GROMACS .gro file of C-alpha atoms in nm:
model
  408
    1MET     CA    1  -5.319  -5.292  -3.053
    2LYS     CA    2  -5.298  -5.055  -3.380
    3ASN     CA    3  -5.146  -4.735  -3.149
    4ILE     CA    4  -4.917  -4.945  -2.934
    5ALA     CA    5  -4.761  -5.112  -3.259
    6LEU     CA    6  -4.697  -4.797  -3.422
    7VAL     CA    7  -4.558  -4.724  -3.024
    8ALA     CA    8  -4.287  -4.962  -3.090
    9ILE     CA    9  -4.197  -4.901  -3.430
   10LEU     CA   10  -4.183  -4.576  -3.361
   11ALA     CA   11  -3.982  -4.617  -3.060
   12LEU     CA   12  -3.770  -4.925  -3.201
   13GLY     CA   13  -3.749  -4.661  -3.548
   14PHE     CA   14  -3.637  -4.348  -3.285
   15LEU     CA   15  -3.328  -4.648  -3.052
   16THR     CA   16  -3.180  -4.735  -3.405
   17SER     CA   17  -3.161  -4.402  -3.503
   18CYS     CA   18  -2.980  -4.332  -3.187
   19LYS     CA   19  -2.708  -4.600  -3.245
   20GLU     CA   20  -2.647  -4.508  -3.592
   21GLU     CA   21  -2.551  -4.130  -3.441
   22LYS     CA   22  -2.416  -4.270  -3.209
   23LYS     CA   23  -2.151  -4.460  -3.404
   24GLN     CA   24  -2.148  -4.232  -3.668
   25THR     CA   25  -2.039  -3.998  -3.393
   26GLU     CA   26  -1.763  -4.245  -3.280
   27GLU     CA   27  -1.629  -4.298  -3.642
   28THR     CA   28  -1.570  -3.981  -3.763
   29PRO     CA   29  -1.473  -3.845  -3.421
   30VAL     CA   30  -1.453  -3.429  -3.447
   31ALA     CA   31  -1.008  -3.322  -3.518
   32LYS     CA   32  -0.902  -3.210  -3.167
   33LYS     CA   33  -0.738  -2.849  -3.217
   34GLU     CA   34  -0.392  -2.851  -3.131
   35ILE     CA   35  -0.348  -2.511  -3.201
   36SER     CA   36  -0.569  -2.356  -3.061
   37GLU     CA   37  -0.729  -2.045  -3.285
   38ASP     CA   38  -0.740  -1.805  -2.989
   39LEU     CA   39  -0.383  -1.777  -3.004
   40LYS     CA   40  -0.209  -1.498  -3.198
   41TRP     CA   41  -0.066  -1.507  -3.552
   42SER     CA   42   0.271  -1.538  -3.425
   43GLU     CA   43   0.233  -1.777  -3.180
   44ARG     CA   44   0.020  -2.003  -3.336
   45MET     CA   45   0.271  -2.034  -3.591
   46ALA     CA   46   0.567  -2.085  -3.396
   47LEU     CA   47   0.365  -2.420  -3.270
   48SER     CA   48   0.338  -2.494  -3.577
   49GLU     CA   49   0.713  -2.538  -3.760
   50VAL     CA   50   0.694  -2.731  -3.322
   51LYS     CA   51   0.453  -2.954  -3.474
   52ARG     CA   52   0.574  -3.023  -3.811
   53PHE     CA   53   1.004  -3.078  -3.745
   54PRO     CA   54   0.963  -3.179  -3.379
   55ASP     CA   55   1.359  -3.206  -3.354
   56PRO     CA   56   1.471  -2.857  -3.536
   57THR     CA   57   1.834  -2.970  -3.628
   58LEU     CA   58   1.604  -3.105  -3.960
   59LEU     CA   59   1.385  -2.781  -3.955
   60ASP     CA   60   1.374  -2.714  -4.404
   61PHE     CA   61   1.283  -3.024  -4.476
   62ARG     CA   62   1.634  -3.211  -4.386
   63ASP     CA   63   1.674  -3.592  -4.370
   64LYS     CA   64   1.949  -3.535  -4.128
   65PRO     CA   65   2.094  -3.264  -3.903
   66LYS     CA   66   2.239  -2.967  -4.065
   67TRP     CA   67   2.452  -2.602  -3.942
   68SER     CA   68   2.301  -2.266  -4.116
   69TYR     CA   69   2.125  -2.028  -4.151
   70THR     CA   70   1.736  -2.116  -4.191
   71PRO     CA   71   1.624  -2.302  -3.881
   72GLY     CA   72   1.877  -1.962  -3.756
   73LEU     CA   73   1.593  -1.747  -3.913
   74VAL     CA   74   1.285  -1.950  -3.749
   75LEU     CA   75   1.474  -1.977  -3.404
   76GLN     CA   76   1.503  -1.666  -3.398
   77GLY     CA   77   1.114  -1.531  -3.490
   78MET     CA   78   1.002  -1.864  -3.231
   79SER     CA   79   1.258  -1.607  -2.998
   80LYS     CA   80   1.051  -1.301  -3.038
   81VAL     CA   81   0.742  -1.460  -2.999
   82PHE     CA   82   0.918  -1.720  -2.706
   83GLU     CA   83   0.983  -1.330  -2.511
   84GLN     CA   84   0.599  -1.205  -2.575
   85THR     CA   85   0.357  -1.475  -2.512
   86LYS     CA   86   0.688  -1.696  -2.275
   87ASN     CA   87   0.501  -2.046  -2.344
   88GLN     CA   88   0.784  -2.287  -2.214
   89LYS     CA   89   0.708  -2.475  -2.492
   90ILE     CA   90   0.893  -2.249  -2.786
   91TYR     CA   91   1.159  -2.196  -2.581
   92ASP     CA   92   1.248  -2.542  -2.502
   93TYR     CA   93   1.222  -2.625  -2.865
   94ILE     CA   94   1.514  -2.347  -2.933
   95TYR     CA   95   1.713  -2.407  -2.665
   96ASP     CA   96   1.728  -2.756  -2.875
   97TYR     CA   97   1.866  -2.678  -3.146
   98PRO     CA   98   2.196  -2.530  -3.063
   99ASN     CA   99   2.192  -2.807  -2.769
  100ARG     CA  100   2.287  -3.060  -3.031
  101MET     CA  101   2.506  -2.898  -3.306
  102ILE     CA  102   2.740  -2.727  -3.039
  103GLU     CA  103   2.983  -2.963  -2.904
  104GLU     CA  104   3.056  -2.937  -2.487
  105ASP     CA  105   3.459  -2.725  -2.621
  106GLY     CA  106   3.194  -2.515  -2.873
  107LYS     CA  107   3.298  -2.735  -3.170
  108ILE     CA  108   2.989  -2.679  -3.448
  109LYS     CA  109   2.868  -3.025  -3.566
  110THR     CA  110   2.854  -2.992  -3.996
  111TYR     CA  111   3.046  -2.653  -3.953
  112LYS     CA  112   3.362  -2.546  -4.169
  113MET     CA  113   3.539  -2.242  -4.107
  114SER     CA  114   3.734  -2.227  -4.479
  115ASN     CA  115   3.420  -2.239  -4.656
  116TYR     CA  116   3.380  -1.883  -4.564
  117ASN     CA  117   3.010  -1.930  -4.610
  118LEU     CA  118   2.838  -1.616  -4.486
  119ASP     CA  119   2.495  -1.834  -4.535
  120MET     CA  120   2.659  -2.006  -4.162
  121ILE     CA  121   2.655  -1.723  -3.934
  122LYS     CA  122   2.307  -1.642  -3.975
  123ALA     CA  123   2.233  -1.900  -3.686
  124GLY     CA  124   2.509  -1.674  -3.472
  125ASP     CA  125   2.144  -1.452  -3.368
  126VAL     CA  126   2.063  -1.768  -3.221
  127ILE     CA  127   2.409  -1.910  -3.054
  128TYR     CA  128   2.321  -1.516  -2.896
  129TYR     CA  129   1.985  -1.534  -2.746
  130VAL     CA  130   1.994  -1.888  -2.565
  131TYR     CA  131   2.423  -1.757  -2.456
  132ASN     CA  132   2.260  -1.485  -2.307
  133LYS     CA  133   1.958  -1.705  -2.117
  134THR     CA  134   2.192  -2.025  -2.019
  135GLN     CA  135   2.525  -1.801  -1.971
  136GLU     CA  136   2.703  -2.151  -2.117
  137SER     CA  137   3.113  -2.190  -2.214
  138ARG     CA  138   3.065  -2.326  -2.545
  139PHE     CA  139   2.827  -2.122  -2.681
  140LYS     CA  140   3.001  -1.813  -2.638
  141LYS     CA  141   3.353  -2.019  -2.836
  142VAL     CA  142   3.054  -2.035  -3.080
  143MET     CA  143   3.030  -1.676  -3.082
  144ASP     CA  144   3.441  -1.617  -3.143
  145THR     CA  145   3.404  -1.895  -3.356
  146LEU     CA  146   3.136  -1.680  -3.631
  147HIS     CA  147   3.349  -1.363  -3.560
  148LYS     CA  148   3.682  -1.519  -3.633
  149GLN     CA  149   3.490  -1.628  -3.999
  150LEU     CA  150   3.422  -1.259  -4.063
  151GLU     CA  151   3.783  -1.133  -3.973
  152GLY     CA  152   3.895  -1.356  -4.219
  153GLN     CA  153   3.620  -1.351  -4.520
  154PRO     CA  154   3.734  -1.272  -4.830
  155THR     CA  155   3.638  -1.001  -4.949
  156THR     CA  156   3.582  -0.744  -5.361
  157SER     CA  157   3.895  -0.525  -5.362
  158GLU     CA  158   3.666  -0.219  -5.189
  159GLY     CA  159   3.585  -0.456  -4.830
  160GLY     CA  160   3.266  -0.600  -4.949
  161TYR     CA  161   3.282  -0.956  -4.780
  162TRP     CA  162   3.207  -1.242  -5.062
  163HIS     CA  163   2.951  -1.399  -5.100
  164LYS     CA  164   3.105  -1.795  -5.068
  165LYS     CA  165   3.455  -1.859  -5.115
  166ILE     CA  166   3.369  -2.050  -5.407
  167TYR     CA  167   3.152  -1.778  -5.489
  168PRO     CA  168   3.407  -1.498  -5.584
  169TYR     CA  169   3.415  -1.174  -5.616
  170GLN     CA  170   3.036  -1.161  -5.545
  171MET     CA  171   2.852  -0.971  -5.349
  172TRP     CA  172   2.440  -1.126  -5.270
  173LEU     CA  173   2.195  -0.911  -5.097
  174ASP     CA  174   2.075  -1.219  -4.904
  175GLY     CA  175   2.494  -1.189  -4.747
  176VAL     CA  176   2.459  -0.866  -4.585
  177TYR     CA  177   2.194  -1.041  -4.441
  178MET     CA  178   2.328  -1.329  -4.274
  179ALA     CA  179   2.619  -1.195  -4.114
  180GLU     CA  180   2.588  -0.802  -3.989
  181PRO     CA  181   2.237  -0.808  -3.787
  182PHE     CA  182   2.422  -1.117  -3.521
  183HIS     CA  183   2.856  -0.956  -3.598
  184THR     CA  184   2.605  -0.593  -3.470
  185LYS     CA  185   2.479  -0.685  -3.160
  186TYR     CA  186   2.874  -0.967  -3.112
  187ALA     CA  187   3.035  -0.634  -3.144
  188LYS     CA  188   2.835  -0.445  -2.861
  189ALA     CA  189   2.854  -0.666  -2.645
  190TYR     CA  190   3.178  -0.873  -2.590
  191MET     CA  191   3.444  -0.620  -2.785
  192ASN     CA  192   3.589  -0.276  -2.592
  193GLU     CA  193   3.479   0.002  -2.784
  194ASP     CA  194   3.759   0.129  -3.044
  195GLU     CA  195   3.756  -0.284  -3.183
  196ALA     CA  196   3.349  -0.203  -3.171
  197ASN     CA  197   3.438   0.126  -3.424
  198LYS     CA  198   3.607  -0.146  -3.704
  199VAL     CA  199   3.340  -0.417  -3.716
  200TYR     CA  200   3.101  -0.088  -3.684
  201ASP     CA  201   3.320   0.053  -3.988
  202LYS     CA  202   3.280  -0.235  -4.207
  203ILE     CA  203   2.960  -0.317  -4.161
  204MET     CA  204   2.845  -0.050  -4.286
  205LEU     CA  205   3.091  -0.066  -4.606
  206GLN     CA  206   2.893  -0.424  -4.662
  207PHE     CA  207   2.575  -0.108  -4.701
  208ASP     CA  208   2.754   0.104  -4.875
  209LEU     CA  209   2.858  -0.154  -5.082
  210ILE     CA  210   2.499  -0.225  -5.212
  211GLU     CA  211   2.452   0.086  -5.216
  212LYS     CA  212   2.706   0.166  -5.448
  213TYR     CA  213   2.663  -0.137  -5.650
  214SER     CA  214   2.349  -0.316  -5.663
  215ARG     CA  215   2.002  -0.033  -5.626
  216ASP     CA  216   1.880   0.086  -5.947
  217PRO     CA  217   1.832   0.489  -5.939
  218GLU     CA  218   1.594   0.408  -6.216
  219THR     CA  219   1.318   0.150  -5.945
  220GLY     CA  220   1.527   0.205  -5.619
  221LEU     CA  221   1.502  -0.195  -5.582
  222TYR     CA  222   1.831  -0.360  -5.571
  223TYR     CA  223   1.945  -0.673  -5.860
  224HIS     CA  224   1.992  -0.994  -5.668
  225GLY     CA  225   2.392  -1.018  -5.723
  226TRP     CA  226   2.665  -0.816  -5.815
  227ASP     CA  227   3.040  -0.982  -5.972
  228GLU     CA  228   3.367  -0.754  -5.894
  229SER     CA  229   3.541  -0.933  -6.153
  230LYS     CA  230   3.214  -0.949  -6.447
  231GLU     CA  231   3.346  -1.266  -6.524
  232GLN     CA  232   2.975  -1.487  -6.400
  233LYS     CA  233   2.755  -1.566  -6.679
  234TRP     CA  234   2.465  -1.410  -6.505
  235ALA     CA  235   2.646  -1.053  -6.465
  236ASP     CA  236   2.639  -0.794  -6.727
  237LYS     CA  237   2.928  -0.760  -6.922
  238GLU     CA  238   2.909  -0.325  -6.834
  239THR     CA  239   2.777  -0.360  -6.472
  240GLY     CA  240   2.836  -0.670  -6.331
  241LEU     CA  241   2.511  -0.684  -6.260
  242SER     CA  242   2.260  -0.981  -6.211
  243GLN     CA  243   1.926  -0.921  -6.431
  244ASN     CA  244   1.655  -0.957  -6.153
  245PHE     CA  245   1.496  -0.817  -5.871
  246TRP     CA  246   1.368  -1.066  -5.734
  247SER     CA  247   1.153  -1.004  -5.393
  248ARG     CA  248   1.319  -1.222  -5.148
  249GLY     CA  249   1.625  -1.101  -5.226
  250MET     CA  250   1.519  -0.757  -5.141
  251GLY     CA  251   1.356  -0.928  -4.845
  252TRP     CA  252   1.693  -1.025  -4.678
  253TYR     CA  253   1.877  -0.685  -4.763
  254GLY     CA  254   1.580  -0.444  -4.629
  255MET     CA  255   1.597  -0.688  -4.246
  256ALA     CA  256   1.913  -0.653  -4.274
  257LEU     CA  257   1.841  -0.272  -4.191
  258VAL     CA  258   1.646  -0.265  -3.942
  259ASP     CA  259   1.763  -0.559  -3.769
  260VAL     CA  260   2.128  -0.386  -3.703
  261LEU     CA  261   1.956  -0.059  -3.638
  262ASP     CA  262   1.881  -0.265  -3.346
  263TYR     CA  263   2.228  -0.257  -3.229
  264LEU     CA  264   2.451   0.006  -3.437
  265PRO     CA  265   2.534   0.219  -3.069
  266GLN     CA  266   2.312   0.627  -3.138
  267ASP     CA  267   2.613   0.788  -3.205
  268HIS     CA  268   2.795   0.605  -3.445
  269GLU     CA  269   2.847   0.805  -3.823
  270GLY     CA  270   2.755   0.514  -3.982
  271ARG     CA  271   2.292   0.549  -3.854
  272GLU     CA  272   2.199   0.791  -4.035
  273ARG     CA  273   2.297   0.656  -4.306
  274LEU     CA  274   2.110   0.365  -4.308
  275VAL     CA  275   1.832   0.545  -4.177
  276LYS     CA  276   1.762   0.740  -4.525
  277TYR     CA  277   1.839   0.342  -4.700
  278LEU     CA  278   1.552   0.233  -4.518
  279ASN     CA  279   1.369   0.536  -4.575
  280GLN     CA  280   1.475   0.518  -5.051
  281TYR     CA  281   1.416   0.083  -5.024
  282ALA     CA  282   1.062   0.145  -4.838
  283GLU     CA  283   1.004   0.398  -5.112
  284ALA     CA  284   1.090   0.154  -5.408
  285ILE     CA  285   0.926  -0.180  -5.318
  286VAL     CA  286   0.517  -0.002  -5.224
  287LYS     CA  287   0.509   0.111  -5.584
  288TYR     CA  288   0.547  -0.275  -5.637
  289GLN     CA  289   0.315  -0.375  -5.362
  290ASP     CA  290   0.023  -0.552  -5.554
  291GLU     CA  291  -0.284  -0.309  -5.532
  292LYS     CA  292  -0.585  -0.641  -5.539
  293THR     CA  293  -0.388  -0.877  -5.297
  294GLY     CA  294  -0.207  -0.634  -5.060
  295THR     CA  295   0.123  -0.896  -5.149
  296TRP     CA  296   0.418  -0.876  -5.377
  297TYR     CA  297   0.522  -1.107  -5.643
  298GLN     CA  298   0.816  -1.313  -5.706
  299VAL     CA  299   0.963  -1.102  -5.978
  300LEU     CA  300   0.917  -0.807  -5.837
  301ASN     CA  301   0.897  -0.543  -6.155
  302LEU     CA  302   0.755  -0.802  -6.354
  303PRO     CA  303   0.386  -0.853  -6.264
  304GLU     CA  304   0.178  -0.939  -6.568
  305LYS     CA  305   0.469  -1.165  -6.746
  306GLU     CA  306   0.343  -1.502  -6.760
  307GLY     CA  307   0.474  -1.752  -6.538
  308ASN     CA  308   0.544  -1.448  -6.260
  309TYR     CA  309   0.323  -1.528  -5.950
  310LEU     CA  310   0.242  -1.375  -5.628
  311GLU     CA  311   0.505  -1.494  -5.355
  312ALA     CA  312   0.523  -1.557  -5.010
  313THR     CA  313   0.855  -1.502  -4.834
  314GLY     CA  314   0.937  -1.236  -4.996
  315THR     CA  315   0.568  -1.002  -4.885
  316SER     CA  316   0.638  -1.155  -4.508
  317MET     CA  317   0.993  -0.996  -4.489
  318PHE     CA  318   0.883  -0.675  -4.699
  319THR     CA  319   0.569  -0.690  -4.395
  320TYR     CA  320   0.821  -0.752  -4.130
  321THR     CA  321   1.032  -0.412  -4.269
  322LEU     CA  322   0.836  -0.262  -4.302
  323ALA     CA  323   0.612  -0.300  -3.936
  324LYS     CA  324   0.948  -0.246  -3.722
  325GLY     CA  325   1.073   0.018  -3.978
  326VAL     CA  326   0.798   0.261  -3.754
  327ASN     CA  327   0.711   0.057  -3.491
  328LYS     CA  328   1.125   0.188  -3.442
  329GLY     CA  329   1.051   0.580  -3.606
  330TYR     CA  330   1.327   0.523  -3.890
  331LEU     CA  331   0.988   0.516  -4.167
  332PRO     CA  332   0.747   0.794  -4.190
  333LYS     CA  333   0.364   0.615  -4.030
  334GLN     CA  334   0.163   0.599  -4.330
  335TYR     CA  335   0.440   0.307  -4.452
  336LEU     CA  336   0.199   0.063  -4.120
  337ASP     CA  337  -0.122   0.131  -4.365
  338ASN     CA  338   0.126  -0.103  -4.671
  339ALA     CA  339   0.202  -0.358  -4.373
  340ASN     CA  340  -0.099  -0.399  -4.241
  341LYS     CA  341  -0.227  -0.427  -4.558
  342ALA     CA  342  -0.014  -0.680  -4.674
  343PHE     CA  343  -0.030  -0.847  -4.352
  344ASN     CA  344  -0.404  -0.935  -4.445
  345GLY     CA  345  -0.301  -1.047  -4.829
  346ILE     CA  346  -0.075  -1.299  -4.647
  347LEU     CA  347  -0.366  -1.446  -4.476
  348GLU     CA  348  -0.593  -1.384  -4.773
  349THR     CA  349  -0.372  -1.534  -5.008
  350PHE     CA  350  -0.101  -1.768  -4.896
  351ILE     CA  351  -0.285  -1.889  -4.525
  352THR     CA  352  -0.470  -2.190  -4.439
  353VAL     CA  353  -0.549  -2.394  -4.151
  354GLU     CA  354  -0.596  -2.745  -4.109
  355ASP     CA  355  -0.873  -2.871  -3.893
  356ASN     CA  356  -0.634  -2.964  -3.582
  357GLY     CA  357  -0.502  -2.580  -3.613
  358VAL     CA  358  -0.117  -2.585  -3.779
  359VAL     CA  359  -0.167  -2.343  -3.957
  360ASN     CA  360   0.013  -2.326  -4.328
  361LEU     CA  361   0.256  -2.111  -4.540
  362ASN     CA  362   0.195  -2.145  -4.934
  363LYS     CA  363   0.296  -2.066  -5.241
  364CYS     CA  364   0.722  -1.953  -5.112
  365CYS     CA  365   1.007  -2.003  -5.337
  366GLY     CA  366   1.156  -2.287  -5.192
  367VAL     CA  367   1.541  -2.229  -5.376
  368ALA     CA  368   1.689  -1.891  -5.551
  369GLY     CA  369   2.045  -1.821  -5.599
  370LEU     CA  370   2.307  -1.763  -5.954
  371GLY     CA  371   2.562  -1.964  -5.987
  372GLY     CA  372   2.709  -2.330  -5.906
  373ASN     CA  373   2.548  -2.696  -6.039
  374PRO     CA  374   2.343  -2.674  -6.179
  375TYR     CA  375   2.483  -2.356  -6.327
  376ARG     CA  376   2.107  -2.045  -6.174
  377ASP     CA  377   2.187  -1.815  -6.446
  378GLY     CA  378   1.902  -1.568  -6.260
  379THR     CA  379   1.713  -1.510  -6.600
  380PHE     CA  380   1.296  -1.462  -6.565
  381GLU     CA  381   1.273  -1.823  -6.575
  382TYR     CA  382   1.518  -1.979  -6.328
  383TYR     CA  383   1.345  -1.735  -6.066
  384ILE     CA  384   0.995  -1.861  -6.121
  385GLY     CA  385   1.096  -2.186  -6.293
  386GLU     CA  386   1.249  -2.303  -5.897
  387ILE     CA  387   1.000  -2.479  -5.615
  388ILE     CA  388   0.734  -2.349  -5.517
  389ARG     CA  389   0.636  -2.505  -5.159
  390SER     CA  390   0.412  -2.507  -4.865
  391ASN     CA  391   0.634  -2.362  -4.496
  392ASP     CA  392   0.974  -2.281  -4.612
  393PRO     CA  393   1.135  -2.139  -4.295
  394LYS     CA  394   1.246  -1.853  -4.522
  395GLY     CA  395   0.920  -1.776  -4.526
  396THR     CA  396   0.750  -1.878  -4.176
  397GLY     CA  397   1.021  -1.700  -3.938
  398PRO     CA  398   0.923  -1.436  -4.083
  399PHE     CA  399   0.587  -1.414  -4.141
  400MET     CA  400   0.619  -1.498  -3.721
  401MET     CA  401   0.826  -1.202  -3.677
  402ALA     CA  402   0.571  -0.919  -3.909
  403ALA     CA  403   0.329  -1.053  -3.692
  404LEU     CA  404   0.474  -1.019  -3.406
  405GLU     CA  405   0.522  -0.595  -3.520
  406LEU     CA  406   0.179  -0.571  -3.563
  407ASN     CA  407   0.063  -0.767  -3.285
  408LYS     CA  408  -0.137  -1.030  -3.448
   0.00000   0.00000   0.00000
């Protein structure tokens, strides 16, 4: 009897244990991976952005749609991912932005040409991409509009585009990336040879003026902004230059160099100069690559200064520029080591992955500029004091492009 009682007790205990285990399993299900870890980082980030911002017009944490450079940047990255993966979900997301933002007559919602804002040109790269897929006439009209803006863009005395009409006589590093890759591909695709050559010459002038005024001959780094009038509080009264070497500002410029070279004709006299500028640029930035992590600081040349931090958007841009520069044959192969070290540093320093597989890029500088209201004075304290956030599109877009160049 004792043995029977013991068996009964053990059986009851076993059943209770099974029920409790089953109950516990039901209460805490294992999170389903919506984004597989088996995919490359480029596709994982693209799908993470789709998950984060189901409406592409709200990229950049917006509460209402706006024509802007940030969707242009992320969706351009996604277009490169789609060309590799043929994941239809990604293409549908890319198309959704222009489909929502462009009227049937080609009018761009929220865009105002009279603002003459170079930032508004960047999304033209996405329009170029979808137009070549769809041949929808409204998209060609948008590109014509953006070209017309650049034809009328106010300039410095030597022909350098003002960054915006509200920022007179100012050239920023950002502006070259915002405008010139689109303008180069537009001229090559839709203009006759004589007219296209005039555009190429104007594009080269923008780079030549940045090299003339913004490059520091001692470090090889580039100051964020230059004010020809020398009237801005942020501008040096002798040189007109801002005070600091901002990581993302230089990131914009590097991406502009490698992306314009995709479309500038082989026989254009400026091509050799652009390659030279890129080589000088690469030589300079690798000197400031953090030895331990392979990433770069928010203010490039002051790693030891209190408050400075390793920053994800500029790092992603440098990684892309170096990797693409080598892949295209513009840069010596040694820079691929720097690019790989940087990408590994991004994964180690900035990337986290949620239980469902969504990828986050952390430690992104949210925004930085010069002048405006409230006034941005370009000091070290200003650059390190701006908001730091995760998944800023100015980082996620270049991250995708860097990952693609490195086949990651």
